[in-house]
mmCIF file of C-alpha atoms and ligand atoms in Angstrom:
data_model
loop_
_atom_site.group_PDB
_atom_site.id
_atom_site.type_symbol
_atom_site.label_atom_id
_atom_site.label_comp_id
_atom_site.label_asym_id
_atom_site.label_seq_id
_atom_site.Cartn_x
_atom_site.Cartn_y
_atom_site.Cartn_z
ATOM 1 C CA MET A 22 4.337 27.377 -2.258
ATOM 2 C CA SER A 23 7.084 26.643 -4.769
ATOM 3 C CA ARG A 24 7.747 23.032 -5.653
ATOM 4 C CA THR A 25 10.501 21.758 -7.864
ATOM 5 C CA VAL A 26 10.229 19.085 -10.516
ATOM 6 C CA LEU A 27 13.460 17.671 -11.902
ATOM 7 C CA MET A 28 13.301 16.548 -15.528
ATOM 8 C CA LEU A 29 15.822 13.848 -16.482
ATOM 9 C CA PRO A 30 15.425 12.973 -20.193
ATOM 10 C CA GLY A 31 18.193 10.329 -20.308
ATOM 11 C CA ASP A 32 18.923 8.412 -23.501
ATOM 12 C CA GLY A 33 17.396 7.092 -26.719
ATOM 13 C CA ILE A 34 13.783 8.238 -27.048
ATOM 14 C CA GLY A 35 14.026 9.770 -23.526
ATOM 15 C CA PRO A 36 14.587 13.382 -24.668
ATOM 16 C CA GLU A 37 11.757 13.156 -27.251
ATOM 17 C CA ILE A 38 9.106 11.846 -24.852
ATOM 18 C CA VAL A 39 10.166 13.959 -21.860
ATOM 19 C CA ALA A 40 9.917 17.105 -24.022
ATOM 20 C CA GLU A 41 6.228 16.346 -24.623
ATOM 21 C CA ALA A 42 5.568 15.602 -20.937
ATOM 22 C CA GLU A 43 7.291 18.852 -19.998
ATOM 23 C CA LYS A 44 5.036 20.877 -22.317
ATOM 24 C CA VAL A 45 1.993 19.250 -20.739
ATOM 25 C CA LEU A 46 3.290 19.983 -17.239
ATOM 26 C CA HIS A 47 3.975 23.640 -18.099
ATOM 27 C CA LYS A 48 0.445 24.058 -19.338
ATOM 28 C CA ILE A 49 -1.121 22.291 -16.344
ATOM 29 C CA ASN A 50 1.076 24.367 -14.030
ATOM 30 C CA GLU A 51 -0.416 27.544 -15.495
ATOM 31 C CA LYS A 52 -3.967 26.247 -15.695
ATOM 32 C CA PHE A 53 -4.122 25.049 -12.069
ATOM 33 C CA GLU A 54 -1.635 27.637 -10.694
ATOM 34 C CA LEU A 55 0.434 24.864 -9.128
ATOM 35 C CA GLY A 56 3.555 26.980 -8.545
ATOM 36 C CA LEU A 57 5.888 24.357 -9.995
ATOM 37 C CA THR A 58 9.409 25.223 -11.056
ATOM 38 C CA PHE A 59 11.358 22.972 -13.390
ATOM 39 C CA GLU A 60 14.987 21.945 -13.459
ATOM 40 C CA SER A 61 16.812 19.491 -15.655
ATOM 41 C CA GLY A 62 19.787 17.187 -15.294
ATOM 42 C CA LEU A 63 21.880 14.485 -16.908
ATOM 43 C CA VAL A 64 21.546 10.778 -16.196
ATOM 44 C CA GLY A 65 22.533 7.506 -17.857
ATOM 45 C CA GLY A 66 24.499 7.400 -21.092
ATOM 46 C CA ALA A 67 24.033 11.134 -21.724
ATOM 47 C CA ALA A 68 25.690 11.783 -18.351
ATOM 48 C CA ILE A 69 28.502 9.308 -19.059
ATOM 49 C CA ASP A 70 29.310 11.128 -22.315
ATOM 50 C CA GLU A 71 29.505 14.511 -20.557
ATOM 51 C CA THR A 72 30.870 13.663 -17.121
ATOM 52 C CA ASP A 73 32.117 10.063 -17.223
ATOM 53 C CA SER A 74 29.536 9.116 -14.582
ATOM 54 C CA PRO A 75 25.988 7.735 -15.082
ATOM 55 C CA LEU A 76 24.825 9.716 -12.041
ATOM 56 C CA PRO A 77 26.797 12.976 -11.666
ATOM 57 C CA ASP A 78 26.858 14.652 -8.222
ATOM 58 C CA ASP A 79 25.001 17.645 -9.645
ATOM 59 C CA THR A 80 22.087 15.422 -10.720
ATOM 60 C CA LEU A 81 21.978 13.569 -7.410
ATOM 61 C CA ASP A 82 22.040 16.874 -5.544
ATOM 62 C CA LYS A 83 19.160 18.277 -7.619
ATOM 63 C CA ALA A 84 17.247 15.004 -7.212
ATOM 64 C CA ARG A 85 17.571 15.123 -3.429
ATOM 65 C CA LYS A 86 16.209 18.670 -3.351
ATOM 66 C CA ALA A 87 13.393 18.126 -5.850
ATOM 67 C CA ASP A 88 9.836 17.324 -4.792
ATOM 68 C CA ALA A 89 9.524 14.918 -7.685
ATOM 69 C CA ILE A 90 11.421 13.682 -10.724
ATOM 70 C CA VAL A 91 10.272 12.828 -14.234
ATOM 71 C CA LEU A 92 12.674 10.486 -16.011
ATOM 72 C CA GLY A 93 12.642 9.321 -19.642
ATOM 73 C CA ALA A 94 14.786 6.202 -19.936
ATOM 74 C CA VAL A 95 18.455 5.257 -19.855
ATOM 75 C CA GLY A 96 20.725 2.919 -21.774
ATOM 76 C CA GLY A 97 21.583 1.912 -25.300
ATOM 77 C CA PRO A 98 24.069 -0.133 -27.336
ATOM 78 C CA LYS A 99 26.619 2.694 -27.278
ATOM 79 C CA TRP A 100 27.307 2.023 -23.578
ATOM 80 C CA ASP A 101 26.712 -1.762 -23.459
ATOM 81 C CA SER A 102 30.396 -2.683 -23.419
ATOM 82 C CA LEU A 103 31.243 -0.486 -20.404
ATOM 83 C CA PRO A 104 32.038 -2.200 -17.093
ATOM 84 C CA MET A 105 28.920 -2.835 -14.967
ATOM 85 C CA ALA A 106 29.657 -0.009 -12.495
ATOM 86 C CA LYS A 107 29.768 2.557 -15.309
ATOM 87 C CA ARG A 108 26.685 1.467 -17.220
ATOM 88 C CA PRO A 109 23.777 3.905 -17.741
ATOM 89 C CA GLU A 110 21.500 1.632 -15.661
ATOM 90 C CA LYS A 111 23.713 2.398 -12.634
ATOM 91 C CA GLY A 112 22.403 5.970 -12.828
ATOM 92 C CA LEU A 113 18.866 4.743 -12.437
ATOM 93 C CA LEU A 114 19.675 2.228 -9.721
ATOM 94 C CA GLY A 115 21.731 4.911 -7.933
ATOM 95 C CA LEU A 116 18.787 7.331 -7.920
ATOM 96 C CA ARG A 117 16.438 4.640 -6.644
ATOM 97 C CA SER A 118 18.734 3.629 -3.811
ATOM 98 C CA SER A 119 19.968 7.152 -2.861
ATOM 99 C CA LEU A 120 16.424 8.464 -2.588
ATOM 100 C CA GLU A 121 15.215 5.184 -1.035
ATOM 101 C CA LEU A 122 12.509 4.823 -3.657
ATOM 102 C CA PHE A 123 11.477 1.421 -2.378
ATOM 103 C CA ALA A 124 7.936 1.239 -3.755
ATOM 104 C CA ASN A 125 7.334 0.924 -7.482
ATOM 105 C CA LEU A 126 3.708 1.307 -8.526
ATOM 106 C CA ARG A 127 2.925 0.075 -12.010
ATOM 107 C CA PRO A 128 -0.659 0.195 -13.173
ATOM 108 C CA ALA A 129 -1.644 -1.989 -16.129
ATOM 109 C CA ILE A 130 -4.848 -0.538 -17.486
ATOM 110 C CA LEU A 131 -6.407 -1.467 -20.783
ATOM 111 C CA TYR A 132 -7.917 1.619 -22.398
ATOM 112 C CA PRO A 133 -11.172 0.529 -24.071
ATOM 113 C CA GLN A 134 -10.078 2.429 -27.201
ATOM 114 C CA LEU A 135 -7.033 0.115 -27.464
ATOM 115 C CA ALA A 136 -8.687 -3.252 -26.738
ATOM 116 C CA SER A 137 -7.632 -4.570 -30.143
ATOM 117 C CA ALA A 138 -3.963 -3.743 -29.476
ATOM 118 C CA SER A 139 -3.640 -6.542 -26.893
ATOM 119 C CA SER A 140 -2.326 -9.871 -28.086
ATOM 120 C CA LEU A 141 -4.953 -11.596 -25.912
ATOM 121 C CA LYS A 142 -8.620 -12.034 -26.805
ATOM 122 C CA PRO A 143 -10.709 -8.935 -25.993
ATOM 123 C CA GLU A 144 -12.934 -10.900 -23.552
ATOM 124 C CA VAL A 145 -9.855 -11.922 -21.538
ATOM 125 C CA VAL A 146 -8.481 -8.387 -21.194
ATOM 126 C CA SER A 147 -11.308 -5.885 -21.638
ATOM 127 C CA GLY A 148 -11.729 -3.817 -18.487
ATOM 128 C CA LEU A 149 -8.329 -4.890 -17.185
ATOM 129 C CA ASP A 150 -7.104 -2.728 -14.307
ATOM 130 C CA ILE A 151 -4.220 -4.157 -12.253
ATOM 131 C CA MET A 152 -1.760 -2.399 -9.979
ATOM 132 C CA ILE A 153 1.602 -4.098 -9.486
ATOM 133 C CA VAL A 154 3.508 -2.995 -6.405
ATOM 134 C CA ARG A 155 7.137 -3.996 -6.820
ATOM 135 C CA GLU A 156 9.834 -3.697 -4.144
ATOM 136 C CA LEU A 157 12.556 -1.646 -5.783
ATOM 137 C CA THR A 158 15.605 -1.141 -3.595
ATOM 138 C CA GLY A 159 16.298 -4.609 -2.210
ATOM 139 C CA GLY A 160 16.292 -8.241 -3.237
ATOM 140 C CA ILE A 161 18.669 -9.865 -5.652
ATOM 141 C CA TYR A 162 19.440 -6.707 -7.684
ATOM 142 C CA PHE A 163 21.120 -5.135 -4.663
ATOM 143 C CA GLY A 164 22.108 -8.091 -2.441
ATOM 144 C CA GLN A 165 25.729 -8.522 -1.364
ATOM 145 C CA PRO A 166 27.982 -10.377 -1.958
ATOM 146 C CA ARG A 167 27.816 -10.421 -5.736
ATOM 147 C CA GLY A 168 30.248 -10.801 -8.577
ATOM 148 C CA VAL A 169 32.140 -13.280 -10.703
ATOM 149 C CA ARG A 170 34.820 -15.295 -8.897
ATOM 150 C CA GLU A 171 37.269 -18.001 -9.780
ATOM 151 C CA LEU A 172 36.762 -21.307 -8.030
ATOM 152 C CA GLU A 173 39.602 -23.554 -6.891
ATOM 153 C CA SER A 174 38.929 -25.716 -9.923
ATOM 154 C CA GLY A 175 39.825 -22.712 -12.087
ATOM 155 C CA GLU A 176 36.254 -22.412 -13.352
ATOM 156 C CA ARG A 177 34.558 -19.006 -13.073
ATOM 157 C CA GLN A 178 31.312 -18.667 -11.121
ATOM 158 C CA GLY A 179 28.820 -15.818 -11.242
ATOM 159 C CA TYR A 180 26.842 -15.223 -8.042
ATOM 160 C CA ASN A 181 24.268 -12.862 -6.524
ATOM 161 C CA THR A 182 22.509 -12.716 -3.183
ATOM 162 C CA TYR A 183 18.764 -12.666 -2.694
ATOM 163 C CA ALA A 184 18.027 -11.126 0.712
ATOM 164 C CA TYR A 185 15.228 -9.114 2.315
ATOM 165 C CA THR A 186 15.038 -7.826 5.873
ATOM 166 C CA GLU A 187 11.796 -7.983 7.800
ATOM 167 C CA SER A 188 11.438 -4.178 7.748
ATOM 168 C CA GLU A 189 11.948 -4.016 3.966
ATOM 169 C CA ILE A 190 9.145 -6.537 3.485
ATOM 170 C CA ARG A 191 6.869 -4.801 5.969
ATOM 171 C CA ARG A 192 7.138 -1.341 4.381
ATOM 172 C CA ILE A 193 6.401 -2.560 0.841
ATOM 173 C CA GLY A 194 3.599 -4.714 2.239
ATOM 174 C CA ARG A 195 1.992 -1.648 3.813
ATOM 175 C CA VAL A 196 2.128 0.306 0.532
ATOM 176 C CA ALA A 197 0.420 -2.622 -1.215
ATOM 177 C CA PHE A 198 -2.274 -3.149 1.430
ATOM 178 C CA GLU A 199 -3.029 0.592 1.350
ATOM 179 C CA ALA A 200 -3.215 0.576 -2.456
ATOM 180 C CA ALA A 201 -5.640 -2.373 -2.249
ATOM 181 C CA GLN A 202 -7.765 -0.504 0.285
ATOM 182 C CA GLN A 203 -8.188 2.338 -2.212
ATOM 183 C CA ARG A 204 -9.056 -0.055 -5.046
ATOM 184 C CA GLY A 205 -10.810 -3.439 -5.177
ATOM 185 C CA LYS A 206 -9.565 -4.571 -1.718
ATOM 186 C CA LYS A 207 -7.830 -7.668 -3.105
ATOM 187 C CA LEU A 208 -4.107 -8.226 -2.692
ATOM 188 C CA CYS A 209 -2.118 -11.116 -4.143
ATOM 189 C CA SER A 210 1.400 -11.563 -2.778
ATOM 190 C CA VAL A 211 3.694 -13.309 -5.250
ATOM 191 C CA ASP A 212 6.678 -15.335 -4.024
ATOM 192 C CA LYS A 213 8.590 -18.581 -4.472
ATOM 193 C CA ALA A 214 8.116 -19.831 -0.934
ATOM 194 C CA ASN A 215 8.366 -23.468 -2.017
ATOM 195 C CA VAL A 216 12.050 -22.961 -2.892
ATOM 196 C CA LEU A 217 13.467 -19.697 -1.505
ATOM 197 C CA GLU A 218 13.772 -19.062 2.246
ATOM 198 C CA VAL A 219 13.783 -15.309 1.697
ATOM 199 C CA THR A 220 10.269 -15.551 0.328
ATOM 200 C CA VAL A 221 9.138 -17.833 3.162
ATOM 201 C CA LEU A 222 9.856 -14.828 5.377
ATOM 202 C CA TRP A 223 8.116 -12.572 2.813
ATOM 203 C CA ARG A 224 4.955 -14.681 3.069
ATOM 204 C CA GLU A 225 5.101 -14.718 6.880
ATOM 205 C CA ILE A 226 5.297 -10.900 7.066
ATOM 206 C CA MET A 227 2.445 -10.456 4.566
ATOM 207 C CA GLU A 228 0.321 -12.777 6.731
ATOM 208 C CA ASP A 229 1.305 -10.740 9.766
ATOM 209 C CA LEU A 230 0.227 -7.499 8.080
ATOM 210 C CA ARG A 231 -3.124 -8.988 7.122
ATOM 211 C CA ARG A 232 -4.356 -8.348 10.694
ATOM 212 C CA GLU A 233 -3.806 -4.582 10.275
ATOM 213 C CA TYR A 234 -5.910 -4.500 7.097
ATOM 214 C CA PRO A 235 -8.928 -6.726 7.785
ATOM 215 C CA ASP A 236 -10.865 -5.187 4.884
ATOM 216 C CA VAL A 237 -8.299 -6.476 2.349
ATOM 217 C CA GLU A 238 -8.511 -10.041 1.065
ATOM 218 C CA LEU A 239 -4.939 -11.418 0.939
ATOM 219 C CA SER A 240 -3.889 -14.368 -1.198
ATOM 220 C CA HIS A 241 -0.493 -15.879 -2.079
ATOM 221 C CA MET A 242 0.742 -17.233 -5.388
ATOM 222 C CA TYR A 243 4.021 -18.742 -6.588
ATOM 223 C CA VAL A 244 5.688 -16.622 -9.225
ATOM 224 C CA ASP A 245 5.582 -19.275 -11.944
ATOM 225 C CA ASN A 246 1.836 -19.666 -11.473
ATOM 226 C CA ALA A 247 1.389 -15.875 -11.372
ATOM 227 C CA ALA A 248 3.163 -15.557 -14.734
ATOM 228 C CA MET A 249 0.739 -18.129 -16.130
ATOM 229 C CA GLN A 250 -2.394 -16.662 -14.510
ATOM 230 C CA LEU A 251 -1.554 -13.202 -15.871
ATOM 231 C CA VAL A 252 -2.080 -14.441 -19.412
ATOM 232 C CA ARG A 253 -4.791 -17.010 -18.592
ATOM 233 C CA ALA A 254 -7.166 -14.875 -16.519
ATOM 234 C CA PRO A 255 -5.589 -11.505 -15.716
ATOM 235 C CA LYS A 256 -8.810 -9.931 -14.458
ATOM 236 C CA GLN A 257 -8.648 -12.085 -11.297
ATOM 237 C CA PHE A 258 -6.001 -9.640 -9.985
ATOM 238 C CA ASP A 259 -6.514 -6.286 -8.332
ATOM 239 C CA VAL A 260 -3.221 -5.432 -6.580
ATOM 240 C CA ILE A 261 -0.128 -7.656 -6.802
ATOM 241 C CA VAL A 262 2.799 -7.197 -4.429
ATOM 242 C CA THR A 263 6.147 -8.830 -5.059
ATOM 243 C CA GLY A 264 9.912 -8.477 -4.773
ATOM 244 C CA ASN A 265 12.254 -6.638 -7.082
ATOM 245 C CA MET A 266 13.142 -9.306 -9.652
ATOM 246 C CA PHE A 267 9.739 -11.035 -9.860
ATOM 247 C CA GLY A 268 8.114 -7.593 -10.090
ATOM 248 C CA ASP A 269 10.436 -6.572 -12.897
ATOM 249 C CA ILE A 270 9.360 -9.538 -14.986
ATOM 250 C CA LEU A 271 5.664 -9.690 -14.095
ATOM 251 C CA SER A 272 5.097 -5.979 -14.624
ATOM 252 C CA ASP A 273 6.492 -6.179 -18.170
ATOM 253 C CA GLU A 274 4.239 -9.161 -18.802
ATOM 254 C CA ALA A 275 1.233 -7.220 -17.443
ATOM 255 C CA ALA A 276 2.258 -4.268 -19.603
ATOM 256 C CA MET A 277 1.973 -6.364 -22.742
ATOM 257 C CA LEU A 278 -1.565 -7.419 -21.816
ATOM 258 C CA THR A 279 -2.529 -3.839 -22.495
ATOM 259 C CA GLY A 280 -1.136 -3.806 -26.018
ATOM 260 C CA SER A 281 1.642 -1.303 -25.768
ATOM 261 C CA ILE A 282 4.361 -0.671 -23.297
ATOM 262 C CA GLY A 283 4.268 2.885 -24.711
ATOM 263 C CA MET A 284 1.062 3.535 -22.709
ATOM 264 C CA LEU A 285 2.176 2.566 -19.223
ATOM 265 C CA PRO A 286 3.378 4.951 -16.526
ATOM 266 C CA SER A 287 5.078 4.127 -13.239
ATOM 267 C CA ALA A 288 5.792 5.740 -9.899
ATOM 268 C CA SER A 289 8.644 5.003 -7.495
ATOM 269 C CA LEU A 290 8.076 6.431 -4.037
ATOM 270 C CA ASN A 291 9.908 6.745 -0.744
ATOM 271 C CA SER A 292 8.380 7.048 2.699
ATOM 272 C CA GLU A 293 8.142 10.863 2.355
ATOM 273 C CA LYS A 294 6.147 10.444 -0.880
ATOM 274 C CA GLN A 295 8.995 11.987 -2.854
ATOM 275 C CA GLY A 296 8.935 10.126 -6.120
ATOM 276 C CA MET A 297 10.473 9.411 -9.468
ATOM 277 C CA TYR A 298 8.035 8.995 -12.342
ATOM 278 C CA GLU A 299 8.930 7.248 -15.559
ATOM 279 C CA PRO A 300 7.417 5.233 -18.358
ATOM 280 C CA CYS A 301 7.666 1.441 -17.950
ATOM 281 C CA HIS A 302 9.524 1.079 -21.222
ATOM 282 C CA GLY A 303 13.212 1.543 -21.932
ATOM 283 C CA SER A 304 15.103 3.920 -24.206
ATOM 284 C CA ALA A 305 13.991 2.112 -27.399
ATOM 285 C CA PRO A 306 17.250 2.696 -29.319
ATOM 286 C CA ASP A 307 15.674 1.061 -32.378
ATOM 287 C CA ILE A 308 13.349 4.054 -32.895
ATOM 288 C CA ALA A 309 15.308 6.848 -31.156
ATOM 289 C CA GLY A 310 15.566 10.122 -33.063
ATOM 290 C CA GLN A 311 12.801 9.196 -35.521
ATOM 291 C CA GLY A 312 10.014 11.153 -33.815
ATOM 292 C CA VAL A 313 7.752 8.087 -33.714
ATOM 293 C CA ALA A 314 7.898 7.087 -30.008
ATOM 294 C CA ASN A 315 4.711 7.134 -27.985
ATOM 295 C CA PRO A 316 4.956 9.907 -25.368
ATOM 296 C CA LEU A 317 1.747 8.922 -23.525
ATOM 297 C CA ALA A 318 3.398 6.703 -20.891
ATOM 298 C CA THR A 319 5.608 9.627 -19.899
ATOM 299 C CA ILE A 320 2.699 12.081 -19.946
ATOM 300 C CA LEU A 321 0.683 9.661 -17.781
ATOM 301 C CA SER A 322 3.707 9.350 -15.470
ATOM 302 C CA ALA A 323 3.577 13.128 -15.044
ATOM 303 C CA ALA A 324 -0.095 12.728 -14.059
ATOM 304 C CA MET A 325 0.875 10.104 -11.460
ATOM 305 C CA MET A 326 3.441 12.563 -10.112
ATOM 306 C CA LEU A 327 0.776 15.210 -9.618
ATOM 307 C CA ARG A 328 -1.369 12.663 -7.759
ATOM 308 C CA TYR A 329 1.140 10.826 -5.564
ATOM 309 C CA SER A 330 3.919 13.332 -4.823
ATOM 310 C CA LEU A 331 2.217 16.712 -5.223
ATOM 311 C CA GLY A 332 -1.320 15.902 -4.069
ATOM 312 C CA GLU A 333 -2.874 17.575 -7.134
ATOM 313 C CA GLU A 334 -5.597 15.072 -7.951
ATOM 314 C CA LYS A 335 -7.635 17.413 -10.184
ATOM 315 C CA ALA A 336 -4.636 18.295 -12.332
ATOM 316 C CA ALA A 337 -3.759 14.571 -12.614
ATOM 317 C CA GLU A 338 -7.299 13.703 -13.680
ATOM 318 C CA ASN A 339 -7.227 16.526 -16.229
ATOM 319 C CA ILE A 340 -4.171 15.006 -17.924
ATOM 320 C CA GLU A 341 -5.651 11.497 -17.867
ATOM 321 C CA ALA A 342 -8.906 12.777 -19.373
ATOM 322 C CA ALA A 343 -6.938 14.596 -22.099
ATOM 323 C CA VAL A 344 -5.106 11.354 -22.981
ATOM 324 C CA SER A 345 -8.382 9.487 -23.171
ATOM 325 C CA LYS A 346 -9.774 12.240 -25.398
ATOM 326 C CA VAL A 347 -6.943 12.023 -27.940
ATOM 327 C CA LEU A 348 -7.450 8.253 -28.097
ATOM 328 C CA ASP A 349 -11.167 8.883 -28.700
ATOM 329 C CA GLN A 350 -10.163 11.204 -31.537
ATOM 330 C CA GLY A 351 -8.472 8.196 -33.149
ATOM 331 C CA LEU A 352 -4.922 9.544 -32.872
ATOM 332 C CA ARG A 353 -2.292 6.810 -32.557
ATOM 333 C CA THR A 354 1.486 6.593 -32.570
ATOM 334 C CA ALA A 355 2.913 3.676 -34.574
ATOM 335 C CA ASP A 356 3.089 1.271 -31.596
ATOM 336 C CA ILE A 357 -0.693 1.437 -31.003
ATOM 337 C CA MET A 358 -1.754 2.004 -34.596
ATOM 338 C CA SER A 359 -4.888 0.203 -35.778
ATOM 339 C CA GLU A 360 -7.046 0.228 -38.870
ATOM 340 C CA GLY A 361 -8.959 3.451 -39.423
ATOM 341 C CA ALA A 362 -6.905 5.418 -36.897
ATOM 342 C CA LYS A 363 -4.753 8.460 -37.685
ATOM 343 C CA LYS A 364 -1.027 7.888 -37.306
ATOM 344 C CA VAL A 365 0.770 10.723 -35.522
ATOM 345 C CA SER A 366 4.333 11.527 -34.513
ATOM 346 C CA THR A 367 5.646 11.946 -30.965
ATOM 347 C CA ARG A 368 5.277 15.705 -31.205
ATOM 348 C CA GLU A 369 1.824 15.597 -32.785
ATOM 349 C CA MET A 370 0.624 13.329 -29.984
ATOM 350 C CA GLY A 371 2.026 15.746 -27.375
ATOM 351 C CA GLU A 372 0.381 18.704 -29.135
ATOM 352 C CA ALA A 373 -2.950 16.849 -29.246
ATOM 353 C CA VAL A 374 -2.828 16.242 -25.481
ATOM 354 C CA LEU A 375 -2.013 19.939 -24.942
ATOM 355 C CA ALA A 376 -4.982 20.931 -27.066
ATOM 356 C CA ALA A 377 -7.258 18.525 -25.173
ATOM 357 C CA LEU A 378 -6.288 19.884 -21.735
HETATM 358 P P1 NAD B 419 12.570 -1.004 -24.662
HETATM 359 O O1 NAD B 419 11.407 -0.833 -23.750
HETATM 360 O O2 NAD B 419 13.452 0.169 -24.798
HETATM 361 O O3 NAD B 419 12.043 -1.424 -26.112
HETATM 362 C C1 NAD B 419 11.289 -2.622 -26.347
HETATM 363 C C2 NAD B 419 10.453 -2.434 -27.617
HETATM 364 O O4 NAD B 419 9.377 -1.540 -27.349
HETATM 365 C C3 NAD B 419 11.236 -1.824 -28.780
HETATM 366 O O5 NAD B 419 10.793 -2.388 -29.985
HETATM 367 C C4 NAD B 419 10.861 -0.357 -28.745
HETATM 368 O O6 NAD B 419 10.911 0.289 -29.991
HETATM 369 C C5 NAD B 419 9.434 -0.412 -28.204
HETATM 370 N N1 NAD B 419 9.093 0.788 -27.417
HETATM 371 C C6 NAD B 419 9.526 1.087 -26.169
HETATM 372 N N2 NAD B 419 9.044 2.267 -25.784
HETATM 373 C C7 NAD B 419 8.274 2.722 -26.784
HETATM 374 C C8 NAD B 419 7.510 3.911 -26.970
HETATM 375 N N3 NAD B 419 7.419 4.878 -26.039
HETATM 376 N N4 NAD B 419 6.859 4.066 -28.141
HETATM 377 C C9 NAD B 419 6.913 3.123 -29.085
HETATM 378 N N5 NAD B 419 7.614 1.978 -28.972
HETATM 379 C C10 NAD B 419 8.300 1.780 -27.826
HETATM 380 O O7 NAD B 419 13.382 -2.258 -24.112
HETATM 381 P P2 NAD B 419 14.771 -2.892 -24.628
HETATM 382 O O8 NAD B 419 14.847 -2.841 -26.099
HETATM 383 O O9 NAD B 419 14.884 -4.174 -23.910
HETATM 384 O O10 NAD B 419 15.898 -1.947 -24.019
HETATM 385 C C11 NAD B 419 16.503 -0.888 -24.740
HETATM 386 C C12 NAD B 419 17.414 -0.116 -23.810
HETATM 387 O O11 NAD B 419 16.636 0.474 -22.760
HETATM 388 C C13 NAD B 419 18.465 -0.982 -23.120
HETATM 389 O O12 NAD B 419 19.663 -0.279 -23.066
HETATM 390 C C14 NAD B 419 17.901 -1.198 -21.740
HETATM 391 O O13 NAD B 419 18.908 -1.419 -20.781
HETATM 392 C C15 NAD B 419 17.210 0.108 -21.503
HETATM 393 N N6 NAD B 419 16.106 0.056 -20.520
HETATM 394 C C16 NAD B 419 15.968 1.136 -19.720
HETATM 395 C C17 NAD B 419 14.922 1.179 -18.827
HETATM 396 C C18 NAD B 419 14.757 2.412 -17.979
HETATM 397 O O14 NAD B 419 15.414 3.402 -18.231
HETATM 398 N N7 NAD B 419 13.887 2.396 -17.018
HETATM 399 C C19 NAD B 419 14.012 0.124 -18.751
HETATM 400 C C20 NAD B 419 14.172 -0.951 -19.613
HETATM 401 C C21 NAD B 419 15.230 -0.984 -20.504
#
């Protein structure tokens, strides 16, 4: 059975980190005889430079046909002054909405080897293992109408719309309840139901779903409290489910609990389990081209792809074990560097994972 993986390096450090993930995938493909074939495409700023579009038809076509996608990151100062519709980020948002990748799974795991990298006290974070399930194709980032308009007074007003349909809430709720069933059976739904009607409905649907998953303990929390609890006592959480914007913010906060955003993978899935896999971080223009970026989040994203879209659990575990092994060996890129460790480049880290496979 031949399955296709589309590699989309994107911008900034994207090409450097995706190159390392691709090497790892080639090796794992051989080792486990997975029958994967690889394609590549342009997205984001790199695509704008070549084709004038952040998401060229050719890329969208390949993405639709692929079984899974590995993406680096998009964006950078070079394209920041373009009109909103032509920005690199539109490429990413376009892929998410065209493929209906509505469920974003972002684990925040603290590797014991990196406990000192967290800005919180080790006793607060050691053993941390949270999964944030973020709705990705609805909410305020996509709601219509939106724009900047001129009021009768002559003053300009910016506006966006925060809306969720019942079915959008239900399908993300199911993904989260199922994730909780496979983990610690605790689900916390985060909303702002004291102020926003859309999240009153969100809470109602989550309560409704509770009956279908009696083994999962459901709780609710306002987003401002959740932001606080994540730094006060993060280990109280198992799975968190929330909307697009709150999830965007909380998952970055959770990422920092683990010390480095350079360690965290993510998966975005649709109802057919087709998925796009990318590191949680951005294109890091400040370090692009220097060979110092941490490729582990992208390599771990490739492992998530094997697990969630391709059903290759053993191959996924092999990659995760190899990452853990290189950390045990004391190898660190600059972002996770600590005293006594050996500093390595992006490529050296990729090579070390290859050797550990
Ligand atoms: P960023 O995640 O790119 O960088 C934040 C900080 O983390 C920087 O200091 C950077 O050097 C560091 N960092 C990030 N990834 C790293 C890695 N793998 N190894 C070592 N250090 C790493 O966020 P930002 O600076 O807010 O955004 C930069 C650009 O990325 C912007 O154009 C933004 O729009 C874009 N962005 C893209 C995505 C995406 O493609 N999914 C996500 C977020 C931001």
